[in-house]
């Protein structure tokens, strides 16, 4: 496993938590492969794969520019990116755009999704691409181009003739050519649902595009039919450019899959200079998911929630009896007050990716706020009595309790973006204050994807309750996509980060039964009676927090 937390955590979830419990549903429109989620004759998986090629194919090694950088979002009307599939792909993926998952990385991930969903190889995906902010050069290969021009274009992208042929054969393993965009290649009424498929198994990632081309049975409109006379039979021109030597080598099905894995990986790794890609994203064996500490019990208790996700691909999930979490207190010691330092949990749900299954073990534990938590280790206990110990590569899974987002006292209205954010800061860290860092999306008129923006918001100090002090403020998330925003709460080097706006409720609740500041024996420094519900005019949140009145909107 990578050491947790890691920069790829968000993409890892999007890539592998596809279905069932805690699914991110990124593959929903491309799985199964034949899914025509956008309408008849439109194979979404094929649209995703073509999107990646069109984004990448304007790269220039000579000018050290372009590549998989999501510049396609600004190039959709330039004449060489025809068809609704490209914008539909970007629009779908944009919902997953965040500061930890660039649109360019999502487009790369889309290659893995579409190809794997269609029975093709698992293309390794590295992360770290950056999104362009304006359009790049033109230069997507067009069917009418000469063989020489195709060679030059692929050479510009970094592919030799053999790789050009391989990549085009791999790409054209799924999908078809559409009448609406290419009426001279597929005259209206000649296809099924407005398109003719590139091979006889358009919804299977296999080498029929090659074998049918070689044995003369192909109906590929980029090889035979009206395209020939008007010189738009580009697959013929490409496949034939080395006398069919390369395509002949692809007639072995396994070779086809291996070659496609290699050239498709190369395709998604054509990136502008300055982009450093990570190691390929692989699923963790054990991963903490959605961990949250919440101050409760009047300020004396930390409610610890979330999941331990265990990869069960190689084993039956019922072979795991339980998972034990052994945690250390705030000082790194094994003194955790009344509850002891261990939590045992049994499976709550299972989820799947294309090749992996996961069991989720819920955490619902109260930790004394006086002793807190700093890290934990995980033991997977099997039914047969054996155990496996995971300590995050010797480091323990870290969890800070210095600054916490208080979801119950925070709220967000999707319609107006009205946000109340409340944090709890441990009393010994109060001088560091609390700041929210909001990453949010605003629409762009020239792209189907919104753009990421960010803002830093200071939280104002409120009541001290038990071991913690509450901080709160109100803000308005611009852009109309508030639920897709992400919030970090920072206190110096400590951060409770990447909290989804979608997890915020619509109503803020008061901090119940506030304990006296500093501990049970002391008198409260501020009496902090719980404020009554403030009913707000339509469109603004019902703000509600413990004695914090200075920041109220109304
Ligand atoms: C010489 C290079 C290429 C040319 C001239 C070319 C041209 C075309 C054309 C004209 C279409 C029909 C689009 C439509 O009607 O929707 C198409 C479809 C497609 N292309 Fe290419 N292509 C090339 C290379 C590639 C490569 C390298 C890939 C990916 C690795 C790729 C992936 C696809 C896919 C998946 C479709 C099906 C789209 C759908 O069904 O919606 N193409 N291509």
Short mmCIF file of N, CA and C and ligand atoms in Angstrom, two decimals, residues 41-54 56-57 82-85 111 140-145 150 153-154 157 163-182 185-186 194-198 202 205 221-222 232 234-235 238 263-264 267, ligand 1:
data_model
loop_
_atom_site.label_atom_id
_atom_site.label_comp_id
_atom_site.label_asym_id
_atom_site.label_seq_id
_atom_site.Cartn_x
_atom_site.Cartn_y
_atom_site.Cartn_z
N UNK A 41 -27.29 4.55 -30.29
CA UNK A 41 -26.22 4.78 -31.27
C UNK A 41 -25.03 5.51 -30.69
N UNK A 42 -25.11 5.79 -29.39
CA UNK A 42 -23.97 6.47 -28.76
C UNK A 42 -23.42 5.60 -27.64
N UNK A 43 -22.30 5.00 -27.92
CA UNK A 43 -21.65 4.13 -26.95
C UNK A 43 -20.78 5.03 -26.06
N UNK A 44 -21.23 5.21 -24.82
CA UNK A 44 -20.49 6.16 -23.97
C UNK A 44 -19.04 5.75 -23.76
N UNK A 45 -18.79 4.44 -23.64
CA UNK A 45 -17.41 3.99 -23.43
C UNK A 45 -16.53 4.44 -24.62
N UNK A 46 -17.06 4.32 -25.83
CA UNK A 46 -16.29 4.73 -27.01
C UNK A 46 -16.08 6.24 -27.00
N UNK A 47 -17.07 6.96 -26.55
CA UNK A 47 -16.95 8.43 -26.50
C UNK A 47 -15.84 8.83 -25.51
N UNK A 48 -15.74 8.12 -24.41
CA UNK A 48 -14.70 8.44 -23.42
C UNK A 48 -13.31 8.19 -23.98
N UNK A 49 -13.15 7.07 -24.68
CA UNK A 49 -11.84 6.72 -25.22
C UNK A 49 -11.43 7.73 -26.30
N UNK A 50 -12.41 8.09 -27.15
CA UNK A 50 -12.12 9.07 -28.20
C UNK A 50 -11.79 10.44 -27.59
N UNK A 51 -12.44 10.77 -26.48
CA UNK A 51 -12.17 12.04 -25.80
C UNK A 51 -10.69 12.14 -25.40
N UNK A 52 -10.18 11.06 -24.83
CA UNK A 52 -8.78 11.08 -24.40
C UNK A 52 -7.85 11.27 -25.61
N UNK A 53 -8.15 10.58 -26.71
CA UNK A 53 -7.31 10.73 -27.90
C UNK A 53 -7.37 12.16 -28.44
N UNK A 54 -8.58 12.71 -28.52
CA UNK A 54 -8.69 14.07 -29.06
C UNK A 54 -7.99 15.10 -28.17
N UNK A 56 -5.35 14.49 -26.21
CA UNK A 56 -3.91 14.25 -26.29
C UNK A 56 -3.33 14.63 -27.65
N UNK A 57 -4.11 14.41 -28.72
CA UNK A 57 -3.50 14.35 -30.06
C UNK A 57 -3.04 15.69 -30.62
N UNK A 82 -15.65 16.90 -33.65
CA UNK A 82 -17.08 16.80 -33.93
C UNK A 82 -17.77 15.77 -33.05
N UNK A 83 -19.05 16.05 -32.79
CA UNK A 83 -19.88 15.07 -32.11
C UNK A 83 -20.17 15.46 -30.67
N UNK A 84 -21.35 15.06 -30.19
CA UNK A 84 -21.75 15.42 -28.83
C UNK A 84 -21.03 14.62 -27.75
N UNK A 85 -20.36 13.54 -28.15
CA UNK A 85 -19.75 12.64 -27.16
C UNK A 85 -18.63 13.29 -26.38
N UNK A 111 -10.00 6.35 -19.73
CA UNK A 111 -9.45 5.34 -20.63
C UNK A 111 -9.43 3.99 -19.92
N UNK A 140 -5.85 17.55 -34.42
CA UNK A 140 -6.41 16.21 -34.28
C UNK A 140 -6.44 15.57 -35.68
N UNK A 141 -5.91 14.35 -35.86
CA UNK A 141 -5.92 13.72 -37.18
C UNK A 141 -7.34 13.61 -37.75
N UNK A 142 -7.48 13.99 -39.01
CA UNK A 142 -8.79 13.96 -39.68
C UNK A 142 -8.77 12.90 -40.77
N UNK A 143 -9.94 12.31 -41.06
CA UNK A 143 -9.97 11.17 -41.99
C UNK A 143 -9.38 11.46 -43.37
N UNK A 144 -9.47 12.68 -43.82
CA UNK A 144 -9.02 13.00 -45.18
C UNK A 144 -7.50 13.17 -45.30
N UNK A 145 -6.80 13.15 -44.16
CA UNK A 145 -5.35 13.40 -44.21
C UNK A 145 -4.62 12.30 -44.99
N UNK A 150 -0.54 11.70 -41.49
CA UNK A 150 -0.79 10.93 -40.26
C UNK A 150 0.53 10.63 -39.55
N UNK A 153 1.79 13.69 -37.91
CA UNK A 153 1.01 14.08 -36.73
C UNK A 153 1.33 13.18 -35.53
N UNK A 154 1.40 11.86 -35.77
CA UNK A 154 1.70 10.96 -34.65
C UNK A 154 3.15 11.13 -34.18
N UNK A 157 3.25 13.80 -31.77
CA UNK A 157 2.76 13.37 -30.45
C UNK A 157 3.74 12.43 -29.75
N UNK A 163 3.55 2.39 -33.61
CA UNK A 163 2.66 2.79 -32.50
C UNK A 163 1.41 3.52 -33.00
N UNK A 164 1.56 4.28 -34.09
CA UNK A 164 0.40 4.96 -34.69
C UNK A 164 -0.65 3.93 -35.11
N UNK A 165 -0.16 2.87 -35.75
CA UNK A 165 -1.08 1.83 -36.23
C UNK A 165 -1.70 1.10 -35.04
N UNK A 166 -0.86 0.77 -34.08
CA UNK A 166 -1.36 0.06 -32.89
C UNK A 166 -2.41 0.90 -32.15
N UNK A 167 -2.09 2.16 -31.93
CA UNK A 167 -2.99 3.01 -31.15
C UNK A 167 -4.33 3.19 -31.87
N UNK A 168 -4.28 3.37 -33.18
CA UNK A 168 -5.52 3.56 -33.93
C UNK A 168 -6.35 2.27 -33.93
N UNK A 169 -5.68 1.13 -34.06
CA UNK A 169 -6.40 -0.15 -34.01
C UNK A 169 -7.03 -0.36 -32.63
N UNK A 170 -6.29 -0.02 -31.59
CA UNK A 170 -6.83 -0.18 -30.23
C UNK A 170 -8.03 0.75 -30.03
N UNK A 171 -7.88 2.00 -30.46
CA UNK A 171 -8.97 2.97 -30.30
C UNK A 171 -10.21 2.54 -31.06
N UNK A 172 -10.01 2.02 -32.25
CA UNK A 172 -11.15 1.69 -33.10
C UNK A 172 -11.67 0.27 -32.86
N UNK A 173 -11.29 -0.31 -31.73
CA UNK A 173 -11.85 -1.59 -31.32
C UNK A 173 -13.29 -1.43 -30.85
N UNK A 174 -13.65 -0.23 -30.39
CA UNK A 174 -15.03 -0.01 -29.92
C UNK A 174 -15.62 1.22 -30.61
N UNK A 175 -16.94 1.25 -30.71
CA UNK A 175 -17.63 2.42 -31.22
C UNK A 175 -17.85 2.41 -32.72
N UNK A 176 -18.23 3.58 -33.23
CA UNK A 176 -18.58 3.66 -34.64
C UNK A 176 -18.40 5.06 -35.20
N UNK A 177 -18.83 5.21 -36.47
CA UNK A 177 -18.81 6.51 -37.14
C UNK A 177 -20.27 6.95 -37.32
N UNK A 178 -20.54 8.21 -36.99
CA UNK A 178 -21.91 8.70 -36.94
C UNK A 178 -22.26 9.56 -38.16
N UNK A 179 -23.47 9.31 -38.70
CA UNK A 179 -23.94 10.04 -39.89
C UNK A 179 -24.01 11.54 -39.65
N UNK A 180 -24.48 11.90 -38.47
CA UNK A 180 -24.72 13.32 -38.25
C UNK A 180 -23.43 14.13 -38.38
N UNK A 181 -22.33 13.57 -37.90
CA UNK A 181 -21.06 14.29 -37.96
C UNK A 181 -20.30 14.01 -39.25
N UNK A 182 -20.45 12.81 -39.79
CA UNK A 182 -19.69 12.41 -40.99
C UNK A 182 -20.63 11.84 -42.06
N UNK A 185 -19.24 9.92 -44.96
CA UNK A 185 -18.67 8.60 -44.68
C UNK A 185 -19.79 7.60 -44.35
N UNK A 186 -20.75 8.05 -43.58
CA UNK A 186 -21.91 7.22 -43.24
C UNK A 186 -23.17 7.99 -43.66
N UNK A 194 -28.13 5.70 -36.59
CA UNK A 194 -27.32 6.82 -37.05
C UNK A 194 -25.83 6.57 -37.06
N UNK A 195 -25.42 5.32 -37.02
CA UNK A 195 -23.98 5.06 -37.03
C UNK A 195 -23.66 3.68 -37.60
N UNK A 196 -22.44 3.55 -38.10
CA UNK A 196 -21.95 2.23 -38.50
C UNK A 196 -20.73 1.91 -37.64
N UNK A 197 -20.73 0.68 -37.13
CA UNK A 197 -19.70 0.30 -36.16
C UNK A 197 -18.36 0.01 -36.83
N UNK A 198 -17.30 0.20 -36.06
CA UNK A 198 -15.95 0.06 -36.61
C UNK A 198 -15.54 -1.41 -36.74
N UNK A 202 -18.61 -3.99 -31.65
CA UNK A 202 -18.29 -2.60 -31.28
C UNK A 202 -18.31 -2.37 -29.78
N UNK A 205 -13.92 -4.81 -26.39
CA UNK A 205 -12.56 -4.38 -26.71
C UNK A 205 -11.76 -5.61 -27.15
N UNK A 221 -16.45 1.77 -41.65
CA UNK A 221 -16.64 2.87 -42.62
C UNK A 221 -15.38 3.71 -42.85
N UNK A 222 -14.35 3.46 -42.04
CA UNK A 222 -13.07 4.14 -42.28
C UNK A 222 -12.13 3.25 -43.10
N UNK A 232 -11.40 9.38 -47.48
CA UNK A 232 -11.55 9.54 -46.04
C UNK A 232 -11.48 8.18 -45.34
N UNK A 234 -9.56 6.51 -43.50
CA UNK A 234 -8.32 6.73 -42.75
C UNK A 234 -7.78 5.45 -42.10
N UNK A 235 -8.66 4.54 -41.64
CA UNK A 235 -8.13 3.32 -41.04
C UNK A 235 -7.35 2.50 -42.08
N UNK A 238 -4.00 4.26 -42.49
CA UNK A 238 -3.13 4.07 -41.32
C UNK A 238 -2.65 2.61 -41.26
N UNK A 263 0.28 0.89 -25.48
CA UNK A 263 0.16 2.15 -26.23
C UNK A 263 -0.90 3.08 -25.63
N UNK A 264 -1.92 2.50 -25.01
CA UNK A 264 -2.91 3.38 -24.36
C UNK A 264 -2.31 4.04 -23.12
N UNK A 267 -0.36 6.77 -24.45
CA UNK A 267 -1.24 7.87 -24.87
C UNK A 267 -1.61 8.77 -23.70
C1 LIG B 1 -5.51 8.53 -37.84
C2 LIG B 1 -6.06 8.59 -36.68
C3 LIG B 1 -7.54 8.64 -36.43
C4 LIG B 1 -8.54 9.14 -37.21
C5 LIG B 1 -8.44 9.84 -38.53
C6 LIG B 1 -9.78 8.88 -36.51
C7 LIG B 1 -11.04 9.22 -36.95
C8 LIG B 1 -12.21 8.85 -36.38
C9 LIG B 1 -13.52 9.17 -36.87
C10 LIG B 1 -13.83 9.99 -38.10
C11 LIG B 1 -14.42 8.61 -36.02
C12 LIG B 1 -15.93 8.72 -36.06
C13 LIG B 1 -16.40 9.61 -34.91
C14 LIG B 1 -17.89 9.66 -34.76
O1 LIG B 1 -18.60 9.65 -35.76
O2 LIG B 1 -18.36 9.71 -33.62
C15 LIG B 1 -13.68 7.93 -35.01
C16 LIG B 1 -14.24 7.24 -33.96
C17 LIG B 1 -13.53 6.79 -32.90
N1 LIG B 1 -12.19 6.95 -32.65
FE1 LIG B 1 -10.85 7.56 -34.01
N2 LIG B 1 -9.49 8.24 -35.35
C18 LIG B 1 -8.15 8.08 -35.25
C19 LIG B 1 -7.45 7.52 -34.21
C20 LIG B 1 -8.02 7.16 -33.01
C21 LIG B 1 -7.28 6.79 -31.84
C22 LIG B 1 -5.76 6.75 -31.74
C23 LIG B 1 -8.19 6.52 -30.88
C24 LIG B 1 -7.96 6.11 -29.45
C25 LIG B 1 -6.92 5.47 -29.01
C26 LIG B 1 -9.50 6.67 -31.46
C27 LIG B 1 -10.70 6.40 -30.82
C28 LIG B 1 -11.91 6.41 -31.45
C29 LIG B 1 -13.12 5.86 -30.87
C30 LIG B 1 -13.24 5.13 -29.55
C31 LIG B 1 -14.15 6.09 -31.79
C32 LIG B 1 -15.61 5.71 -31.65
C33 LIG B 1 -16.38 6.88 -31.11
C34 LIG B 1 -17.85 6.63 -30.90
O3 LIG B 1 -18.35 5.55 -31.20
O4 LIG B 1 -18.50 7.54 -30.40
N3 LIG B 1 -9.34 7.10 -32.74
N4 LIG B 1 -12.34 8.10 -35.24
#
